[in-house]
Structure formats: C-alpha cells, structure tokens
mmCIF file of C-alpha atoms in Angstrom:
data_model
loop_
_atom_site.group_PDB
_atom_site.id
_atom_site.type_symbol
_atom_site.label_atom_id
_atom_site.label_comp_id
_atom_site.label_asym_id
_atom_site.label_seq_id
_atom_site.Cartn_x
_atom_site.Cartn_y
_atom_site.Cartn_z
ATOM 1 C CA UNK A 1 -3.500 20.052 32.875
ATOM 2 C CA UNK A 2 -4.185 22.262 30.378
ATOM 3 C CA UNK A 3 -3.535 21.450 27.171
ATOM 4 C CA UNK A 4 -2.761 23.061 23.430
ATOM 5 C CA UNK A 5 -4.917 20.891 20.688
ATOM 6 C CA UNK A 6 -3.888 21.351 17.058
ATOM 7 C CA UNK A 7 -5.839 19.654 14.463
ATOM 8 C CA UNK A 8 -5.882 17.949 11.207
ATOM 9 C CA UNK A 9 -9.064 17.425 9.069
ATOM 10 C CA UNK A 10 -8.439 13.698 6.868
ATOM 11 C CA UNK A 11 -9.732 12.254 3.898
ATOM 12 C CA UNK A 12 -10.516 8.869 5.384
ATOM 13 C CA UNK A 13 -12.766 6.813 7.494
ATOM 14 C CA UNK A 14 -12.093 7.408 11.207
ATOM 15 C CA UNK A 15 -11.613 3.554 12.020
ATOM 16 C CA UNK A 16 -8.726 3.727 9.444
ATOM 17 C CA UNK A 17 -7.111 6.578 11.031
ATOM 18 C CA UNK A 18 -7.577 5.032 14.666
ATOM 19 C CA UNK A 19 -6.061 2.137 13.650
ATOM 20 C CA UNK A 20 -3.132 3.985 12.576
ATOM 21 C CA UNK A 21 -2.248 6.229 16.265
ATOM 22 C CA UNK A 22 -3.569 3.424 18.361
ATOM 23 C CA UNK A 23 -1.463 0.448 17.125
ATOM 24 C CA UNK A 24 1.963 0.969 18.701
ATOM 25 C CA UNK A 25 3.821 -0.149 15.293
ATOM 26 C CA UNK A 26 2.326 2.115 13.434
ATOM 27 C CA UNK A 27 3.480 5.197 15.762
ATOM 28 C CA UNK A 28 7.149 5.492 14.082
ATOM 29 C CA UNK A 29 5.404 5.851 10.569
ATOM 30 C CA UNK A 30 3.905 9.143 11.425
ATOM 31 C CA UNK A 31 5.691 10.120 14.858
ATOM 32 C CA UNK A 32 8.753 12.227 13.997
ATOM 33 C CA UNK A 33 10.239 11.809 17.518
ATOM 34 C CA UNK A 34 9.479 7.847 17.853
ATOM 35 C CA UNK A 35 11.732 5.179 16.556
ATOM 36 C CA UNK A 36 9.858 2.205 17.668
ATOM 37 C CA UNK A 37 6.904 1.454 19.904
ATOM 38 C CA UNK A 38 6.273 -2.044 21.655
ATOM 39 C CA UNK A 39 3.382 -2.720 24.354
ATOM 40 C CA UNK A 40 4.026 -5.335 27.322
ATOM 41 C CA UNK A 41 0.398 -6.736 26.807
ATOM 42 C CA UNK A 42 -1.655 -7.769 23.865
ATOM 43 C CA UNK A 43 -3.239 -4.258 23.160
ATOM 44 C CA UNK A 44 -3.409 -0.519 23.751
ATOM 45 C CA UNK A 45 -5.971 -0.104 26.609
ATOM 46 C CA UNK A 46 -6.081 2.084 29.844
ATOM 47 C CA UNK A 47 -3.396 1.046 32.446
ATOM 48 C CA UNK A 48 -1.217 -0.410 29.225
ATOM 49 C CA UNK A 49 2.711 -0.305 29.600
ATOM 50 C CA UNK A 50 5.323 -0.396 27.159
ATOM 51 C CA UNK A 51 8.646 1.133 25.763
ATOM 52 C CA UNK A 52 9.017 3.733 23.562
ATOM 53 C CA UNK A 53 12.585 4.454 21.603
ATOM 54 C CA UNK A 54 12.919 8.116 20.675
ATOM 55 C CA UNK A 55 14.372 9.247 17.390
ATOM 56 C CA UNK A 56 17.596 9.848 19.318
ATOM 57 C CA UNK A 57 17.861 6.554 20.902
ATOM 58 C CA UNK A 58 16.339 7.129 24.311
ATOM 59 C CA UNK A 59 14.800 3.959 25.555
ATOM 60 C CA UNK A 60 11.384 5.431 27.947
ATOM 61 C CA UNK A 61 8.848 3.548 29.527
ATOM 62 C CA UNK A 62 5.451 4.750 29.148
ATOM 63 C CA UNK A 63 1.519 4.256 30.237
ATOM 64 C CA UNK A 64 -1.659 4.723 28.868
ATOM 65 C CA UNK A 65 -3.913 6.701 31.165
ATOM 66 C CA UNK A 66 -6.807 7.259 29.549
ATOM 67 C CA UNK A 67 -8.732 5.236 26.791
ATOM 68 C CA UNK A 68 -11.698 5.021 24.966
ATOM 69 C CA UNK A 69 -11.962 2.820 22.126
ATOM 70 C CA UNK A 70 -11.806 3.968 18.295
ATOM 71 C CA UNK A 71 -11.579 7.752 19.771
ATOM 72 C CA UNK A 72 -9.126 8.737 22.466
ATOM 73 C CA UNK A 73 -5.995 7.939 24.233
ATOM 74 C CA UNK A 74 -3.414 9.604 26.445
ATOM 75 C CA UNK A 75 -0.102 8.640 27.931
ATOM 76 C CA UNK A 76 2.662 9.554 30.525
ATOM 77 C CA UNK A 77 6.035 8.997 29.094
ATOM 78 C CA UNK A 78 8.996 8.579 31.557
ATOM 79 C CA UNK A 79 6.455 9.400 34.462
ATOM 80 C CA UNK A 80 5.482 12.748 32.635
ATOM 81 C CA UNK A 81 2.019 13.790 31.151
ATOM 82 C CA UNK A 82 2.229 13.535 27.427
ATOM 83 C CA UNK A 83 0.110 13.734 24.388
ATOM 84 C CA UNK A 84 -3.839 13.110 24.266
ATOM 85 C CA UNK A 85 -4.613 11.312 20.724
ATOM 86 C CA UNK A 86 -8.556 11.927 19.587
ATOM 87 C CA UNK A 87 -9.925 10.813 16.179
ATOM 88 C CA UNK A 88 -13.502 12.298 16.028
ATOM 89 C CA UNK A 89 -15.838 10.769 12.312
ATOM 90 C CA UNK A 90 -17.115 13.985 10.469
ATOM 91 C CA UNK A 91 -18.719 12.121 7.736
ATOM 92 C CA UNK A 92 -18.153 8.567 5.948
ATOM 93 C CA UNK A 93 -14.798 9.140 4.628
ATOM 94 C CA UNK A 94 -13.424 12.390 6.901
ATOM 95 C CA UNK A 95 -12.085 12.445 10.608
ATOM 96 C CA UNK A 96 -10.725 15.168 12.532
ATOM 97 C CA UNK A 97 -7.328 14.078 14.166
ATOM 98 C CA UNK A 98 -6.298 16.099 17.292
ATOM 99 C CA UNK A 99 -3.099 16.269 19.451
ATOM 100 C CA UNK A 100 -3.016 17.491 23.131
ATOM 101 C CA UNK A 101 -0.242 18.871 24.201
ATOM 102 C CA UNK A 102 0.592 19.999 27.476
ATOM 103 C CA UNK A 103 1.140 23.717 28.294
ATOM 104 C CA UNK A 104 4.583 22.885 29.986
ATOM 105 C CA UNK A 105 6.232 21.449 26.290
ATOM 106 C CA UNK A 106 4.210 23.754 24.238
ATOM 107 C CA UNK A 107 6.789 23.663 21.711
ATOM 108 C CA UNK A 108 6.269 20.147 20.973
ATOM 109 C CA UNK A 109 2.958 20.997 19.290
ATOM 110 C CA UNK A 110 5.672 21.842 16.521
ATOM 111 C CA UNK A 111 6.432 18.434 15.988
ATOM 112 C CA UNK A 112 2.845 17.127 16.722
ATOM 113 C CA UNK A 113 1.999 19.427 13.612
ATOM 114 C CA UNK A 114 4.405 17.507 11.492
ATOM 115 C CA UNK A 115 2.840 14.033 13.016
ATOM 116 C CA UNK A 116 -0.773 14.923 12.019
ATOM 117 C CA UNK A 117 0.446 15.754 8.236
ATOM 118 C CA UNK A 118 2.268 12.574 8.146
ATOM 119 C CA UNK A 119 -1.382 10.842 9.340
ATOM 120 C CA UNK A 120 -3.132 12.417 7.087
ATOM 121 C CA UNK A 121 -0.477 11.502 4.056
ATOM 122 C CA UNK A 122 -0.662 8.201 4.955
ATOM 123 C CA UNK A 123 -4.394 7.706 5.557
ATOM 124 C CA UNK A 124 -5.076 9.583 2.278
ATOM 125 C CA UNK A 125 -2.755 6.998 -0.019
ATOM 126 C CA UNK A 126 -5.232 5.158 -2.597
ATOM 127 C CA UNK A 127 -3.559 1.793 -1.325
ATOM 128 C CA UNK A 128 -4.507 2.688 2.380
ATOM 129 C CA UNK A 129 -8.292 2.570 0.900
ATOM 130 C CA UNK A 130 -8.045 -0.875 -0.182
#
C-alpha cells in the first residue's frame, strides 16, 4: 500500500533513536495516540504480537509485519495496515526518523508529526546523551 512519508532530523545517534522507537515501553512517551503497549513475546521482531492501549482506552491487538534491526519496523493494528517506522543515520550524532502513513488514514500524519517532534525533543535532551 502506498504511504505518505513524514520525516524529522534528530540530533542524536541513530542507535539511541532506534531504542526509543523500537521498545514498546517507550511508545507512550512520544506517541500521542498510545497510552501503553506490551509485547506478547520477548522482543520486537517480524511476526511479534502484542496489545496497544490507545489514548482513548481502546485495547487493540497488533502484529509486527516488517522488521529490520536498527532501522525499520511496520505493523498492523486491529488487523489493519498501520504506520511504518524508519531510522536512518545521517552522521555520528544525527539521524532521520520517518513515519509512513497509509493513504487511507492520511490525516493521521498530523499525529505522527507530533510524535516525531516528541522523539526529537526526548532524544536531544542532555540527559539522554549520558
């Protein structure tokens, strides 16, 4: 499915930003639509399943549909294709974070824009660098 991609350059190493976006316990810190997330298994990987609780309290099952360690993951939420997540290094202390949103839910790109700004803010805090 075609997606709308939005990006944000972040002044932090790609590995640090990857940890932020690939570990479900961090998702509520940057995801405006996520109250909590829990994997059924030990780690995020292709085929992994879990439950995400939305900001409105709905508990939805998810499945990781694509995964490349350190760079990309995508998921289905409630059986529907959802957001792609991508981290690309630019240089040692800079990376680009991108979200791909299905055209069918194009307005959700605005929520992803907020998430990207939150990721940037969290990753660039001085205490995040220690």
